[in-house]
């Protein structure tokens, strides 16, 4: 696995690959099985795989966890090497934002509501960085997790509007034995919070069956969640975001 820290190094790594399609997985690191499942799907779909790790400051509000976001670059690099990744791109802030951090593109209508109601800065930050990463990596296809289902819709819309020649592929959510969706933020949960967190998917599945999102919000509070941002139906899914202490968890399930 070649490591690139600048755009020039990235171009050199890409030139060293043979002919074939490049599949790309953008991440913020602290990789778990969920990310590795995206890498495996990327390997299936493309001839070569590039992964980036960049904790993007523009998608965090000042009060959010940008500073404390887990950064375990060496461990991540080992996991990616073991998965047979061809290129690991590790840019710094001055490489990705040489012009400062202003959002040069805005997220489209898919960003309306849900996450945006509670994190108004979030999707503009995501489209800004993903567009910049796409410009740097120039992949043929890119894989994003369905766990961030609204993000996946926002990125698909961005690619369509900007007419980027990139196939955006959604990968199924990876869950632990109890059904908890894997997330880098699960690392923040105490033992007790972990027990409660496992109810999120149970409640969303019930809401997908009954379409009763209000009952779902009440059930989450009864199970011990501290605050519910939303439980809502969209894109034939039930999506939810809820807090346990300082940790915000999101999840979604398909309506059948
Ligand atoms: O889903 C994430 O990890 C991030 O939002 C992404 C897509 C890597 C952009 O920073």
PDB file of C-alpha atoms and ligand atoms in Angstrom:
ATOM      1  CA  UNK A   1       0.000   0.000   0.000  1.00  0.00           C
ATOM      2  CA  UNK A   2       1.379   3.388  -1.052  1.00  0.00           C
ATOM      3  CA  UNK A   3       0.837   6.370   1.226  1.00  0.00           C
ATOM      4  CA  UNK A   4       0.293   9.840  -0.255  1.00  0.00           C
ATOM      5  CA  UNK A   5       0.190  13.010   1.833  1.00  0.00           C
ATOM      6  CA  UNK A   6       0.073  15.596  -0.952  1.00  0.00           C
ATOM      7  CA  UNK A   7      -1.782  15.873  -4.275  1.00  0.00           C
ATOM      8  CA  UNK A   8       1.547  15.399  -6.125  1.00  0.00           C
ATOM      9  CA  UNK A   9       2.246  12.180  -4.190  1.00  0.00           C
ATOM     10  CA  UNK A  10      -1.296  11.036  -4.859  1.00  0.00           C
ATOM     11  CA  UNK A  11      -0.876  11.648  -8.605  1.00  0.00           C
ATOM     12  CA  UNK A  12       2.416   9.713  -8.543  1.00  0.00           C
ATOM     13  CA  UNK A  13       0.764   6.779  -6.721  1.00  0.00           C
ATOM     14  CA  UNK A  14      -2.089   6.778  -9.229  1.00  0.00           C
ATOM     15  CA  UNK A  15       0.303   6.843 -12.200  1.00  0.00           C
ATOM     16  CA  UNK A  16       2.098   3.795 -10.784  1.00  0.00           C
ATOM     17  CA  UNK A  17      -1.141   1.765 -10.950  1.00  0.00           C
ATOM     18  CA  UNK A  18      -1.859  -0.148 -14.167  1.00  0.00           C
ATOM     19  CA  UNK A  19      -4.934   0.379 -16.334  1.00  0.00           C
ATOM     20  CA  UNK A  20      -8.222  -0.225 -14.580  1.00  0.00           C
ATOM     21  CA  UNK A  21     -10.940   1.426 -12.553  1.00  0.00           C
ATOM     22  CA  UNK A  22     -10.233   3.184  -9.267  1.00  0.00           C
ATOM     23  CA  UNK A  23     -12.699   2.694  -6.417  1.00  0.00           C
ATOM     24  CA  UNK A  24     -12.510   5.153  -3.565  1.00  0.00           C
ATOM     25  CA  UNK A  25     -13.585   5.147   0.099  1.00  0.00           C
ATOM     26  CA  UNK A  26     -13.359   8.515   1.882  1.00  0.00           C
ATOM     27  CA  UNK A  27     -13.208   8.182   5.671  1.00  0.00           C
ATOM     28  CA  UNK A  28     -12.393  10.147   8.800  1.00  0.00           C
ATOM     29  CA  UNK A  29     -10.421   7.225  10.236  1.00  0.00           C
ATOM     30  CA  UNK A  30     -10.895   5.339  13.522  1.00  0.00           C
ATOM     31  CA  UNK A  31     -11.750   2.478  11.207  1.00  0.00           C
ATOM     32  CA  UNK A  32     -13.996  -0.374  12.280  1.00  0.00           C
ATOM     33  CA  UNK A  33     -15.597  -3.329  10.499  1.00  0.00           C
ATOM     34  CA  UNK A  34     -18.162  -0.957   8.961  1.00  0.00           C
ATOM     35  CA  UNK A  35     -15.434   0.973   7.121  1.00  0.00           C
ATOM     36  CA  UNK A  36     -13.649  -2.249   6.186  1.00  0.00           C
ATOM     37  CA  UNK A  37     -16.883  -3.530   4.627  1.00  0.00           C
ATOM     38  CA  UNK A  38     -16.859  -0.399   2.407  1.00  0.00           C
ATOM     39  CA  UNK A  39     -13.275  -1.187   1.428  1.00  0.00           C
ATOM     40  CA  UNK A  40     -14.224  -4.785   0.587  1.00  0.00           C
ATOM     41  CA  UNK A  41     -17.119  -3.587  -1.572  1.00  0.00           C
ATOM     42  CA  UNK A  42     -14.772  -1.104  -3.261  1.00  0.00           C
ATOM     43  CA  UNK A  43     -12.360  -3.971  -4.003  1.00  0.00           C
ATOM     44  CA  UNK A  44     -15.187  -5.971  -5.532  1.00  0.00           C
ATOM     45  CA  UNK A  45     -16.312  -3.075  -7.729  1.00  0.00           C
ATOM     46  CA  UNK A  46     -12.992  -1.585  -8.846  1.00  0.00           C
ATOM     47  CA  UNK A  47      -9.603  -2.815 -10.033  1.00  0.00           C
ATOM     48  CA  UNK A  48      -7.753  -0.601  -7.553  1.00  0.00           C
ATOM     49  CA  UNK A  49      -8.797   0.900  -4.222  1.00  0.00           C
ATOM     50  CA  UNK A  50      -7.878   4.245  -2.693  1.00  0.00           C
ATOM     51  CA  UNK A  51      -8.898   5.215   0.842  1.00  0.00           C
ATOM     52  CA  UNK A  52      -8.493   8.612   2.462  1.00  0.00           C
ATOM     53  CA  UNK A  53      -8.411   9.527   6.123  1.00  0.00           C
ATOM     54  CA  UNK A  54      -9.172  13.158   6.865  1.00  0.00           C
ATOM     55  CA  UNK A  55     -11.065  14.481   9.878  1.00  0.00           C
ATOM     56  CA  UNK A  56     -12.837  17.289   8.088  1.00  0.00           C
ATOM     57  CA  UNK A  57     -13.109  20.430  10.237  1.00  0.00           C
ATOM     58  CA  UNK A  58     -15.857  22.051   8.138  1.00  0.00           C
ATOM     59  CA  UNK A  59     -18.440  19.405   9.013  1.00  0.00           C
ATOM     60  CA  UNK A  60     -18.061  19.977  12.757  1.00  0.00           C
ATOM     61  CA  UNK A  61     -19.665  22.921  14.570  1.00  0.00           C
ATOM     62  CA  UNK A  62     -17.431  24.661  17.144  1.00  0.00           C
ATOM     63  CA  UNK A  63     -19.168  22.854  20.043  1.00  0.00           C
ATOM     64  CA  UNK A  64     -18.831  19.406  18.398  1.00  0.00           C
ATOM     65  CA  UNK A  65     -16.162  16.719  18.827  1.00  0.00           C
ATOM     66  CA  UNK A  66     -13.597  17.738  16.163  1.00  0.00           C
ATOM     67  CA  UNK A  67     -10.711  17.940  18.667  1.00  0.00           C
ATOM     68  CA  UNK A  68     -11.574  14.738  20.491  1.00  0.00           C
ATOM     69  CA  UNK A  69     -12.541  12.760  17.347  1.00  0.00           C
ATOM     70  CA  UNK A  70     -10.512   9.504  17.585  1.00  0.00           C
ATOM     71  CA  UNK A  71      -7.322   9.645  15.490  1.00  0.00           C
ATOM     72  CA  UNK A  72      -5.461   6.312  15.233  1.00  0.00           C
ATOM     73  CA  UNK A  73      -3.642   6.675  11.922  1.00  0.00           C
ATOM     74  CA  UNK A  74      -1.049   3.896  12.400  1.00  0.00           C
ATOM     75  CA  UNK A  75      -3.624   1.304  13.404  1.00  0.00           C
ATOM     76  CA  UNK A  76      -5.892   2.396  10.536  1.00  0.00           C
ATOM     77  CA  UNK A  77      -3.030   2.116   8.039  1.00  0.00           C
ATOM     78  CA  UNK A  78      -2.315  -1.453   9.221  1.00  0.00           C
ATOM     79  CA  UNK A  79      -5.968  -2.487   8.790  1.00  0.00           C
ATOM     80  CA  UNK A  80      -6.098  -0.983   5.296  1.00  0.00           C
ATOM     81  CA  UNK A  81      -2.839  -2.635   4.270  1.00  0.00           C
ATOM     82  CA  UNK A  82      -4.267  -5.982   5.431  1.00  0.00           C
ATOM     83  CA  UNK A  83      -7.343  -5.377   3.232  1.00  0.00           C
ATOM     84  CA  UNK A  84      -5.106  -4.933   0.179  1.00  0.00           C
ATOM     85  CA  UNK A  85      -5.785  -1.212  -0.325  1.00  0.00           C
ATOM     86  CA  UNK A  86      -3.558   0.251  -3.064  1.00  0.00           C
ATOM     87  CA  UNK A  87      -3.372   3.908  -2.020  1.00  0.00           C
ATOM     88  CA  UNK A  88      -3.910   5.576   1.349  1.00  0.00           C
ATOM     89  CA  UNK A  89      -4.331   9.343   1.041  1.00  0.00           C
ATOM     90  CA  UNK A  90      -3.600  11.227   4.286  1.00  0.00           C
ATOM     91  CA  UNK A  91      -3.944  14.912   3.514  1.00  0.00           C
ATOM     92  CA  UNK A  92      -3.605  17.699   6.075  1.00  0.00           C
ATOM     93  CA  UNK A  93      -5.852  20.721   6.405  1.00  0.00           C
ATOM     94  CA  UNK A  94      -3.596  22.986   4.322  1.00  0.00           C
ATOM     95  CA  UNK A  95      -3.657  20.446   1.468  1.00  0.00           C
ATOM     96  CA  UNK A  96      -7.457  20.175   1.467  1.00  0.00           C
ATOM     97  CA  UNK A  97      -8.199  23.814   2.290  1.00  0.00           C
ATOM     98  CA  UNK A  98      -5.342  25.874   0.818  1.00  0.00           C
ATOM     99  CA  UNK A  99      -7.877  28.669   0.307  1.00  0.00           C
ATOM    100  CA  UNK A 100      -9.291  28.598   3.834  1.00  0.00           C
ATOM    101  CA  UNK A 101     -12.381  26.768   4.949  1.00  0.00           C
ATOM    102  CA  UNK A 102     -15.217  28.608   3.225  1.00  0.00           C
ATOM    103  CA  UNK A 103     -17.803  26.339   1.743  1.00  0.00           C
ATOM    104  CA  UNK A 104     -17.560  26.788  -2.011  1.00  0.00           C
ATOM    105  CA  UNK A 105     -20.510  24.540  -2.799  1.00  0.00           C
ATOM    106  CA  UNK A 106     -23.764  24.047  -0.951  1.00  0.00           C
ATOM    107  CA  UNK A 107     -25.628  20.824  -0.266  1.00  0.00           C
ATOM    108  CA  UNK A 108     -28.848  20.376  -2.290  1.00  0.00           C
ATOM    109  CA  UNK A 109     -32.430  19.605  -1.335  1.00  0.00           C
ATOM    110  CA  UNK A 110     -31.580  16.123   0.023  1.00  0.00           C
ATOM    111  CA  UNK A 111     -29.923  17.963   2.923  1.00  0.00           C
ATOM    112  CA  UNK A 112     -33.204  19.596   3.996  1.00  0.00           C
ATOM    113  CA  UNK A 113     -34.439  18.607   7.476  1.00  0.00           C
ATOM    114  CA  UNK A 114     -33.305  15.651   9.616  1.00  0.00           C
ATOM    115  CA  UNK A 115     -29.548  16.111  10.269  1.00  0.00           C
ATOM    116  CA  UNK A 116     -29.600  19.707   9.008  1.00  0.00           C
ATOM    117  CA  UNK A 117     -32.198  20.719  11.594  1.00  0.00           C
ATOM    118  CA  UNK A 118     -29.737  19.817  14.339  1.00  0.00           C
ATOM    119  CA  UNK A 119     -26.386  20.245  12.544  1.00  0.00           C
ATOM    120  CA  UNK A 120     -27.010  23.080  10.058  1.00  0.00           C
ATOM    121  CA  UNK A 121     -23.339  23.326   9.047  1.00  0.00           C
ATOM    122  CA  UNK A 122     -22.903  19.586   8.455  1.00  0.00           C
ATOM    123  CA  UNK A 123     -23.819  18.821   4.850  1.00  0.00           C
ATOM    124  CA  UNK A 124     -22.240  21.968   3.387  1.00  0.00           C
ATOM    125  CA  UNK A 125     -19.028  20.807   5.100  1.00  0.00           C
ATOM    126  CA  UNK A 126     -19.482  17.272   3.740  1.00  0.00           C
ATOM    127  CA  UNK A 127     -20.126  18.271   0.116  1.00  0.00           C
ATOM    128  CA  UNK A 128     -17.284  20.772   0.287  1.00  0.00           C
ATOM    129  CA  UNK A 129     -14.738  18.157   1.377  1.00  0.00           C
ATOM    130  CA  UNK A 130     -16.098  15.261  -0.678  1.00  0.00           C
ATOM    131  CA  UNK A 131     -15.995  17.402  -3.823  1.00  0.00           C
ATOM    132  CA  UNK A 132     -12.405  18.433  -3.024  1.00  0.00           C
ATOM    133  CA  UNK A 133     -11.441  14.810  -2.310  1.00  0.00           C
ATOM    134  CA  UNK A 134     -13.127  13.661  -5.529  1.00  0.00           C
ATOM    135  CA  UNK A 135     -11.151  16.313  -7.448  1.00  0.00           C
ATOM    136  CA  UNK A 136      -7.929  15.080  -5.869  1.00  0.00           C
ATOM    137  CA  UNK A 137      -8.512  11.322  -6.164  1.00  0.00           C
ATOM    138  CA  UNK A 138     -10.553  11.359  -9.411  1.00  0.00           C
ATOM    139  CA  UNK A 139     -12.042   7.911  -8.805  1.00  0.00           C
ATOM    140  CA  UNK A 140     -14.342   6.010 -11.158  1.00  0.00           C
ATOM    141  CA  UNK A 141     -16.551   4.997  -8.273  1.00  0.00           C
ATOM    142  CA  UNK A 142     -16.890   5.811  -4.589  1.00  0.00           C
ATOM    143  CA  UNK A 143     -18.427   3.832  -1.747  1.00  0.00           C
ATOM    144  CA  UNK A 144     -20.322   5.395   1.186  1.00  0.00           C
ATOM    145  CA  UNK A 145     -22.072   3.655   4.067  1.00  0.00           C
ATOM    146  CA  UNK A 146     -25.853   3.559   4.254  1.00  0.00           C
ATOM    147  CA  UNK A 147     -25.565   4.239   7.976  1.00  0.00           C
ATOM    148  CA  UNK A 148     -25.276   7.922   7.063  1.00  0.00           C
ATOM    149  CA  UNK A 149     -28.252   7.515   4.770  1.00  0.00           C
ATOM    150  CA  UNK A 150     -29.018  11.200   4.336  1.00  0.00           C
ATOM    151  CA  UNK A 151     -25.324  11.877   3.617  1.00  0.00           C
ATOM    152  CA  UNK A 152     -25.428   9.228   0.887  1.00  0.00           C
ATOM    153  CA  UNK A 153     -28.443  10.974  -0.730  1.00  0.00           C
ATOM    154  CA  UNK A 154     -26.738  14.384  -0.448  1.00  0.00           C
ATOM    155  CA  UNK A 155     -23.574  13.073  -2.123  1.00  0.00           C
ATOM    156  CA  UNK A 156     -25.504  11.306  -4.893  1.00  0.00           C
ATOM    157  CA  UNK A 157     -27.318  14.578  -5.554  1.00  0.00           C
ATOM    158  CA  UNK A 158     -24.050  16.562  -5.557  1.00  0.00           C
ATOM    159  CA  UNK A 159     -22.495  14.165  -8.084  1.00  0.00           C
ATOM    160  CA  UNK A 160     -25.584  14.463 -10.299  1.00  0.00           C
ATOM    161  CA  UNK A 161     -25.768  18.278 -10.113  1.00  0.00           C
ATOM    162  CA  UNK A 162     -22.023  18.749 -10.733  1.00  0.00           C
ATOM    163  CA  UNK A 163     -22.158  16.026 -13.420  1.00  0.00           C
ATOM    164  CA  UNK A 164     -19.138  14.245 -11.943  1.00  0.00           C
ATOM    165  CA  UNK A 165     -18.262  10.998 -13.757  1.00  0.00           C
ATOM    166  CA  UNK A 166     -18.285   9.016 -10.515  1.00  0.00           C
ATOM    167  CA  UNK A 167     -20.544   6.118  -9.617  1.00  0.00           C
ATOM    168  CA  UNK A 168     -21.686   6.550  -5.997  1.00  0.00           C
ATOM    169  CA  UNK A 169     -22.436   3.200  -4.366  1.00  0.00           C
ATOM    170  CA  UNK A 170     -24.177   2.723  -0.996  1.00  0.00           C
ATOM    171  CA  UNK A 171     -22.968  -0.112   1.247  1.00  0.00           C
ATOM    172  CA  UNK A 172     -25.233  -1.849   3.804  1.00  0.00           C
ATOM    173  CA  UNK A 173     -24.933  -0.996   7.503  1.00  0.00           C
ATOM    174  CA  UNK A 174     -22.704  -3.302   9.540  1.00  0.00           C
ATOM    175  CA  UNK A 175     -24.082  -4.088  13.004  1.00  0.00           C
ATOM    176  CA  UNK A 176     -22.783  -5.829  16.103  1.00  0.00           C
ATOM    177  CA  UNK A 177     -24.471  -8.982  17.444  1.00  0.00           C
ATOM    178  CA  UNK A 178     -27.159  -6.909  19.164  1.00  0.00           C
ATOM    179  CA  UNK A 179     -27.894  -4.912  16.015  1.00  0.00           C
ATOM    180  CA  UNK A 180     -26.050  -1.731  17.071  1.00  0.00           C
ATOM    181  CA  UNK A 181     -24.777   0.013  13.933  1.00  0.00           C
ATOM    182  CA  UNK A 182     -20.980   0.234  14.062  1.00  0.00           C
ATOM    183  CA  UNK A 183     -19.713   3.812  14.419  1.00  0.00           C
ATOM    184  CA  UNK A 184     -16.428   5.443  15.414  1.00  0.00           C
ATOM    185  CA  UNK A 185     -18.430   7.348  18.029  1.00  0.00           C
ATOM    186  CA  UNK A 186     -19.416   4.068  19.768  1.00  0.00           C
ATOM    187  CA  UNK A 187     -15.918   4.322  21.283  1.00  0.00           C
ATOM    188  CA  UNK A 188     -17.229   7.168  23.450  1.00  0.00           C
ATOM    189  CA  UNK A 189     -19.966   5.051  25.096  1.00  0.00           C
ATOM    190  CA  UNK A 190     -19.714   3.822  28.697  1.00  0.00           C
ATOM    191  CA  UNK A 191     -20.774   0.233  29.495  1.00  0.00           C
ATOM    192  CA  UNK A 192     -24.241   1.424  30.581  1.00  0.00           C
ATOM    193  CA  UNK A 193     -24.657   3.648  27.543  1.00  0.00           C
ATOM    194  CA  UNK A 194     -23.629   0.758  25.313  1.00  0.00           C
ATOM    195  CA  UNK A 195     -26.490  -1.332  26.747  1.00  0.00           C
ATOM    196  CA  UNK A 196     -28.995   1.467  26.047  1.00  0.00           C
ATOM    197  CA  UNK A 197     -27.530   2.214  22.595  1.00  0.00           C
ATOM    198  CA  UNK A 198     -28.457  -1.303  21.494  1.00  0.00           C
ATOM    199  CA  UNK A 199     -32.145  -0.343  21.717  1.00  0.00           C
ATOM    200  CA  UNK A 200     -31.883   2.226  18.922  1.00  0.00           C
ATOM    201  CA  UNK A 201     -32.095  -0.292  16.094  1.00  0.00           C
ATOM    202  CA  UNK A 202     -34.809  -2.267  17.908  1.00  0.00           C
ATOM    203  CA  UNK A 203     -36.994   0.846  18.192  1.00  0.00           C
ATOM    204  CA  UNK A 204     -36.387   1.946  14.603  1.00  0.00           C
ATOM    205  CA  UNK A 205     -37.298  -1.508  13.307  1.00  0.00           C
ATOM    206  CA  UNK A 206     -40.557  -1.365  15.265  1.00  0.00           C
ATOM    207  CA  UNK A 207     -41.263   2.112  13.829  1.00  0.00           C
ATOM    208  CA  UNK A 208     -40.610   0.764  10.329  1.00  0.00           C
ATOM    209  CA  UNK A 209     -43.307  -1.841  11.020  1.00  0.00           C
ATOM    210  CA  UNK A 210     -45.870   0.527  12.588  1.00  0.00           C
ATOM    211  CA  UNK A 211     -44.921   3.889  10.949  1.00  0.00           C
ATOM    212  CA  UNK A 212     -45.381   5.391  14.433  1.00  0.00           C
ATOM    213  CA  UNK A 213     -42.368   7.684  14.802  1.00  0.00           C
ATOM    214  CA  UNK A 214     -43.824   9.471  17.841  1.00  0.00           C
ATOM    215  CA  UNK A 215     -44.108   6.188  19.745  1.00  0.00           C
ATOM    216  CA  UNK A 216     -40.530   5.436  18.723  1.00  0.00           C
ATOM    217  CA  UNK A 217     -39.250   8.713  20.194  1.00  0.00           C
ATOM    218  CA  UNK A 218     -41.098   7.985  23.434  1.00  0.00           C
ATOM    219  CA  UNK A 219     -39.738   4.428  23.536  1.00  0.00           C
ATOM    220  CA  UNK A 220     -36.165   5.693  23.154  1.00  0.00           C
ATOM    221  CA  UNK A 221     -36.607   8.088  26.072  1.00  0.00           C
ATOM    222  CA  UNK A 222     -38.139   5.254  28.133  1.00  0.00           C
ATOM    223  CA  UNK A 223     -35.119   3.055  27.359  1.00  0.00           C
ATOM    224  CA  UNK A 224     -32.839   5.764  28.748  1.00  0.00           C
ATOM    225  CA  UNK A 225     -31.748   7.902  25.795  1.00  0.00           C
ATOM    226  CA  UNK A 226     -31.196  11.437  27.067  1.00  0.00           C
ATOM    227  CA  UNK A 227     -32.497  13.367  24.073  1.00  0.00           C
ATOM    228  CA  UNK A 228     -34.031  12.502  20.713  1.00  0.00           C
ATOM    229  CA  UNK A 229     -33.174  14.696  17.745  1.00  0.00           C
ATOM    230  CA  UNK A 230     -35.563  12.926  15.394  1.00  0.00           C
ATOM    231  CA  UNK A 231     -37.204   9.711  14.345  1.00  0.00           C
ATOM    232  CA  UNK A 232     -38.621  10.281  10.859  1.00  0.00           C
ATOM    233  CA  UNK A 233     -39.610   8.499   7.671  1.00  0.00           C
ATOM    234  CA  UNK A 234     -37.981   9.423   4.368  1.00  0.00           C
ATOM    235  CA  UNK A 235     -36.652   7.573   1.308  1.00  0.00           C
ATOM    236  CA  UNK A 236     -38.685   4.544   2.411  1.00  0.00           C
ATOM    237  CA  UNK A 237     -36.582   4.355   5.587  1.00  0.00           C
ATOM    238  CA  UNK A 238     -37.020   5.191   9.233  1.00  0.00           C
ATOM    239  CA  UNK A 239     -34.106   7.372  10.283  1.00  0.00           C
ATOM    240  CA  UNK A 240     -33.236   8.296  13.850  1.00  0.00           C
ATOM    241  CA  UNK A 241     -30.749  10.383  15.804  1.00  0.00           C
ATOM    242  CA  UNK A 242     -30.559  10.296  19.594  1.00  0.00           C
ATOM    243  CA  UNK A 243     -28.201  11.243  22.399  1.00  0.00           C
ATOM    244  CA  UNK A 244     -26.659   9.199  25.174  1.00  0.00           C
ATOM    245  CA  UNK A 245     -24.819  11.646  27.393  1.00  0.00           C
ATOM    246  CA  UNK A 246     -22.414  13.532  25.147  1.00  0.00           C
ATOM    247  CA  UNK A 247     -22.651  10.979  22.337  1.00  0.00           C
ATOM    248  CA  UNK A 248     -24.989  11.364  19.389  1.00  0.00           C
ATOM    249  CA  UNK A 249     -25.946   8.151  17.588  1.00  0.00           C
ATOM    250  CA  UNK A 250     -27.687   7.807  14.233  1.00  0.00           C
ATOM    251  CA  UNK A 251     -29.174   4.780  12.546  1.00  0.00           C
ATOM    252  CA  UNK A 252     -31.794   3.887   9.937  1.00  0.00           C
ATOM    253  CA  UNK A 253     -33.748   0.862   8.770  1.00  0.00           C
ATOM    254  CA  UNK A 254     -35.620   0.096   5.559  1.00  0.00           C
ATOM    255  CA  UNK A 255     -39.418   0.086   5.559  1.00  0.00           C
ATOM    256  CA  UNK A 256     -40.529  -3.210   4.036  1.00  0.00           C
TER     257      UNK A 256
HETATM  258  O1  LIG B   1     -18.911   9.761   6.509  1.00  0.00           O
HETATM  259  C1  LIG B   1     -17.804  10.260   6.788  1.00  0.00           C
HETATM  260  O2  LIG B   1     -16.943   9.634   7.385  1.00  0.00           O
HETATM  261  C2  LIG B   1     -17.516  11.702   6.362  1.00  0.00           C
HETATM  262  O3  LIG B   1     -18.671  12.485   6.443  1.00  0.00           O
HETATM  263  C3  LIG B   1     -16.878  11.811   4.973  1.00  0.00           C
HETATM  264  C4  LIG B   1     -17.801  11.304   3.895  1.00  0.00           C
HETATM  265  C5  LIG B   1     -15.568  11.019   4.947  1.00  0.00           C
HETATM  266  C6  LIG B   1     -16.560  13.276   4.655  1.00  0.00           C
HETATM  267  O4  LIG B   1     -15.678  13.821   5.590  1.00  0.00           O
END
